[in-house]
mmCIF file of C-alpha atoms in Angstrom:
data_model
loop_
_atom_site.group_PDB
_atom_site.id
_atom_site.type_symbol
_atom_site.label_atom_id
_atom_site.label_comp_id
_atom_site.label_asym_id
_atom_site.label_seq_id
_atom_site.Cartn_x
_atom_site.Cartn_y
_atom_site.Cartn_z
ATOM 1 C CA MET A 1 -15.546 -5.044 -9.770
ATOM 2 C CA SER A 2 -14.749 -8.108 -11.999
ATOM 3 C CA LEU A 3 -11.007 -8.946 -12.362
ATOM 4 C CA ASP A 4 -11.659 -10.456 -15.706
ATOM 5 C CA ALA A 5 -13.186 -7.364 -17.202
ATOM 6 C CA PHE A 6 -10.472 -5.087 -15.570
ATOM 7 C CA SER A 7 -7.860 -7.468 -16.895
ATOM 8 C CA GLN A 8 -9.334 -7.238 -20.382
ATOM 9 C CA TYR A 9 -8.675 -3.503 -20.598
ATOM 10 C CA PHE A 10 -5.724 -2.991 -18.322
ATOM 11 C CA GLY A 11 -3.946 -6.297 -18.840
ATOM 12 C CA GLU A 12 -1.900 -5.078 -21.663
ATOM 13 C CA LEU A 13 -0.860 -1.697 -20.160
ATOM 14 C CA GLU A 14 2.920 -1.432 -20.622
ATOM 15 C CA ASP A 15 4.839 -1.801 -17.269
ATOM 16 C CA PRO A 16 7.696 0.655 -17.461
ATOM 17 C CA ARG A 17 9.662 -0.839 -14.628
ATOM 18 C CA GLN A 18 12.776 -3.022 -14.948
ATOM 19 C CA SER A 19 11.604 -6.653 -14.661
ATOM 20 C CA ALA A 20 14.294 -7.601 -12.193
ATOM 21 C CA LYS A 21 13.066 -4.887 -9.744
ATOM 22 C CA ILE A 22 9.396 -5.645 -9.750
ATOM 23 C CA SER A 23 8.020 -6.759 -6.373
ATOM 24 C CA TYR A 24 4.345 -5.969 -6.973
ATOM 25 C CA PRO A 25 2.541 -6.833 -10.159
ATOM 26 C CA LEU A 26 1.395 -3.770 -12.056
ATOM 27 C CA PHE A 27 -2.021 -5.377 -12.391
ATOM 28 C CA ASP A 28 -2.367 -5.704 -8.614
ATOM 29 C CA VAL A 29 -1.377 -2.111 -8.027
ATOM 30 C CA LEU A 30 -3.720 -0.652 -10.763
ATOM 31 C CA PHE A 31 -6.706 -2.673 -9.423
ATOM 32 C CA LEU A 32 -6.137 -1.447 -5.940
ATOM 33 C CA THR A 33 -5.709 2.190 -7.174
ATOM 34 C CA VAL A 34 -8.771 2.121 -9.213
ATOM 35 C CA CYS A 35 -10.885 0.493 -6.423
ATOM 36 C CA ALA A 36 -9.685 2.921 -3.823
ATOM 37 C CA VAL A 37 -10.325 5.933 -5.954
ATOM 38 C CA ILE A 38 -13.855 4.776 -6.786
ATOM 39 C CA ALA A 39 -14.302 4.365 -3.111
ATOM 40 C CA GLY A 40 -13.279 7.967 -2.433
ATOM 41 C CA ALA A 41 -9.486 7.811 -1.936
ATOM 42 C CA GLU A 42 -7.946 11.097 -2.548
ATOM 43 C CA GLY A 43 -4.306 10.417 -2.360
ATOM 44 C CA TRP A 44 -1.490 7.860 -2.077
ATOM 45 C CA GLU A 45 -1.898 7.263 1.615
ATOM 46 C CA ASP A 46 -5.699 6.954 1.230
ATOM 47 C CA ILE A 47 -5.026 4.288 -1.477
ATOM 48 C CA GLU A 48 -2.734 2.411 0.856
ATOM 49 C CA ASP A 49 -5.209 2.653 3.777
ATOM 50 C CA PHE A 50 -7.988 1.201 1.488
ATOM 51 C CA GLY A 51 -5.773 -1.630 0.634
ATOM 52 C CA GLU A 52 -4.929 -2.345 4.215
ATOM 53 C CA VAL A 53 -8.628 -2.354 5.191
ATOM 54 C CA HIS A 54 -9.606 -4.611 2.231
ATOM 55 C CA LEU A 55 -6.348 -6.821 2.084
ATOM 56 C CA ASP A 56 -8.311 -10.081 2.892
ATOM 57 C CA TRP A 57 -10.691 -9.376 -0.129
ATOM 58 C CA PHE A 58 -7.723 -8.611 -2.470
ATOM 59 C CA GLN A 59 -5.978 -11.772 -1.312
ATOM 60 C CA GLN A 60 -9.059 -13.889 -1.828
ATOM 61 C CA LYS A 61 -8.837 -12.755 -5.473
ATOM 62 C CA GLY A 62 -5.120 -13.862 -5.715
ATOM 63 C CA LEU A 63 -3.701 -10.298 -5.406
ATOM 64 C CA PHE A 64 -1.007 -9.130 -3.144
ATOM 65 C CA PRO A 65 -0.024 -12.552 -1.841
ATOM 66 C CA ASP A 66 2.955 -11.022 -0.123
ATOM 67 C CA GLY A 67 1.259 -8.051 1.245
ATOM 68 C CA LEU A 68 0.741 -4.422 0.063
ATOM 69 C CA PRO A 69 3.214 -1.858 -1.242
ATOM 70 C CA VAL A 70 3.473 1.169 0.890
ATOM 71 C CA HIS A 71 1.922 4.447 -0.480
ATOM 72 C CA ASP A 72 5.359 5.741 -1.843
ATOM 73 C CA THR A 73 5.762 2.697 -3.871
ATOM 74 C CA ILE A 74 2.159 2.767 -5.245
ATOM 75 C CA ALA A 75 2.817 6.374 -6.236
ATOM 76 C CA ARG A 76 6.018 5.580 -7.984
ATOM 77 C CA ILE A 77 4.522 2.720 -9.906
ATOM 78 C CA VAL A 78 1.549 4.609 -11.124
ATOM 79 C CA SER A 79 3.351 7.832 -11.801
ATOM 80 C CA ARG A 80 5.664 5.929 -14.283
ATOM 81 C CA LEU A 81 2.841 4.869 -16.381
ATOM 82 C CA ASP A 82 2.148 6.462 -19.859
ATOM 83 C CA PRO A 83 -0.788 8.696 -19.008
ATOM 84 C CA THR A 84 -2.198 8.616 -22.511
ATOM 85 C CA GLN A 85 -2.193 4.727 -22.531
ATOM 86 C CA PHE A 86 -3.680 4.615 -19.025
ATOM 87 C CA GLN A 87 -6.412 7.028 -20.035
ATOM 88 C CA GLN A 88 -7.351 4.986 -23.111
ATOM 89 C CA CYS A 89 -7.590 1.800 -21.068
ATOM 90 C CA PHE A 90 -9.604 3.392 -18.301
ATOM 91 C CA ILE A 91 -12.079 5.085 -20.796
ATOM 92 C CA GLN A 92 -12.565 1.700 -22.660
ATOM 93 C CA TRP A 93 -13.121 -0.107 -19.346
ATOM 94 C CA ALA A 94 -15.598 2.533 -18.042
ATOM 95 C CA GLN A 95 -17.515 2.367 -21.388
ATOM 96 C CA SER A 96 -17.660 -1.527 -21.157
ATOM 97 C CA VAL A 97 -19.032 -1.297 -17.598
ATOM 98 C CA ASN A 98 -21.793 1.106 -18.713
ATOM 99 C CA GLU A 99 -22.641 -1.315 -21.663
ATOM 100 C CA ARG A 100 -22.707 -4.424 -19.424
ATOM 101 C CA THR A 101 -25.120 -2.796 -16.925
ATOM 102 C CA GLU A 102 -27.086 -1.186 -19.686
ATOM 103 C CA GLY A 103 -26.529 2.125 -17.827
ATOM 104 C CA GLU A 104 -28.545 0.875 -14.816
ATOM 105 C CA LEU A 105 -27.222 2.394 -11.606
ATOM 106 C CA ILE A 106 -28.262 1.319 -8.095
ATOM 107 C CA ALA A 107 -27.272 3.731 -5.421
ATOM 108 C CA ILE A 108 -26.959 2.286 -1.963
ATOM 109 C CA ASP A 109 -27.114 4.827 0.839
ATOM 110 C CA GLY A 110 -27.876 4.936 4.659
ATOM 111 C CA LYS A 111 -29.891 7.672 6.316
ATOM 112 C CA VAL A 112 -31.176 8.552 9.731
ATOM 113 C CA LEU A 113 -34.941 8.937 9.677
ATOM 114 C CA ARG A 114 -35.782 12.569 10.579
ATOM 115 C CA GLY A 115 -37.740 12.734 13.826
ATOM 116 C CA SER A 116 -37.137 9.156 14.774
ATOM 117 C CA TYR A 117 -35.114 10.002 17.890
ATOM 118 C CA GLN A 118 -37.225 9.936 21.024
ATOM 119 C CA ARG A 119 -35.661 12.026 23.858
ATOM 120 C CA GLU A 120 -38.143 10.960 26.510
ATOM 121 C CA SER A 121 -37.625 7.272 26.124
ATOM 122 C CA ARG A 122 -34.126 7.611 24.976
ATOM 123 C CA ARG A 123 -34.690 5.599 21.861
ATOM 124 C CA SER A 124 -32.123 6.076 19.255
ATOM 125 C CA ALA A 125 -32.888 7.375 15.941
ATOM 126 C CA ILE A 126 -33.815 4.874 13.217
ATOM 127 C CA HIS A 127 -31.128 4.214 10.646
ATOM 128 C CA MET A 128 -32.106 2.848 7.217
ATOM 129 C CA VAL A 129 -30.118 1.690 4.255
ATOM 130 C CA SER A 130 -31.856 1.997 0.917
ATOM 131 C CA ALA A 131 -31.199 0.800 -2.701
ATOM 132 C CA PHE A 132 -32.297 3.290 -5.274
ATOM 133 C CA ALA A 133 -32.606 2.622 -8.896
ATOM 134 C CA THR A 134 -31.518 5.961 -10.453
ATOM 135 C CA GLY A 135 -32.870 5.198 -13.988
ATOM 136 C CA ASN A 136 -36.468 4.935 -12.997
ATOM 137 C CA GLY A 137 -36.373 6.749 -9.552
ATOM 138 C CA VAL A 138 -37.670 3.772 -7.532
ATOM 139 C CA VAL A 139 -36.533 2.556 -4.056
ATOM 140 C CA MET A 140 -35.841 -1.152 -4.757
ATOM 141 C CA GLY A 141 -35.535 -2.010 -1.039
ATOM 142 C CA GLN A 142 -34.730 -0.808 2.397
ATOM 143 C CA LEU A 143 -33.479 -2.371 5.609
ATOM 144 C CA LYS A 144 -33.317 -0.979 9.123
ATOM 145 C CA THR A 145 -29.896 -1.307 10.751
ATOM 146 C CA ASP A 146 -29.559 -2.978 14.128
ATOM 147 C CA ALA A 147 -29.385 -0.536 17.007
ATOM 148 C CA LYS A 148 -25.795 -1.191 17.877
ATOM 149 C CA SER A 149 -24.591 -1.551 14.279
ATOM 150 C CA ASN A 150 -24.163 0.659 11.242
ATOM 151 C CA GLU A 151 -24.840 0.475 7.492
ATOM 152 C CA ILE A 152 -21.762 -1.686 6.730
ATOM 153 C CA THR A 153 -23.439 -4.731 8.282
ATOM 154 C CA ALA A 154 -26.870 -3.989 6.653
ATOM 155 C CA ILE A 155 -25.550 -3.502 3.176
ATOM 156 C CA PRO A 156 -24.724 -7.187 2.377
ATOM 157 C CA ALA A 157 -28.154 -8.230 3.733
ATOM 158 C CA LEU A 158 -29.935 -5.665 1.549
ATOM 159 C CA LEU A 159 -28.022 -6.706 -1.466
ATOM 160 C CA LYS A 160 -28.915 -10.402 -1.046
ATOM 161 C CA LEU A 161 -32.529 -9.359 -1.046
ATOM 162 C CA LEU A 162 -32.375 -7.649 -4.355
ATOM 163 C CA ASP A 163 -32.088 -9.009 -8.016
ATOM 164 C CA ILE A 164 -29.331 -6.631 -9.263
ATOM 165 C CA LYS A 165 -27.273 -8.918 -11.331
ATOM 166 C CA GLY A 166 -25.802 -6.862 -14.150
ATOM 167 C CA CYS A 167 -26.350 -3.511 -12.457
ATOM 168 C CA LEU A 168 -23.680 -1.019 -11.517
ATOM 169 C CA VAL A 169 -23.917 -0.581 -7.715
ATOM 170 C CA SER A 170 -22.603 2.546 -5.940
ATOM 171 C CA ILE A 171 -21.976 2.836 -2.331
ATOM 172 C CA ASP A 172 -20.779 5.937 -0.410
ATOM 173 C CA ALA A 173 -17.583 5.921 1.653
ATOM 174 C CA MET A 174 -19.403 4.878 4.720
ATOM 175 C CA GLY A 175 -20.067 1.535 3.092
ATOM 176 C CA CYS A 176 -16.481 0.786 2.173
#
């Protein structure tokens, strides 16, 4: 998710907090919240957990230099926003993402190949990660994961193989 594009739509969202009491920038908390929800977070604690797991990534982007807020703080900040204003920003941002990607969606998912486990030789089942272009129904690429690994390590390698610049990429919760 591009910080610039996100900022373009959410940067002007009114922060209802008293300026003297702000410890965490509204933009940082909103970016964390939207990223976490897109990744499958279903509550404030999930959002906090997502932030903790990905704190290095957020800090590389210049966010949360002093660490993350706890889930209660995230909830307080987000719940004070004007819902109509937030919804308007979110819809405009989502529409811009769809326009920039020309609606092209690449779905990344891992699967265990049925029948690949061999009981006699105790060979593990084969686990593959695939990139599927939903618009035209084509598998753009696949990689077999290492025997002692999972799809999290194979996804970056698969993405490097593909020409997906400008596409919207979705990854299930296992890949986050």
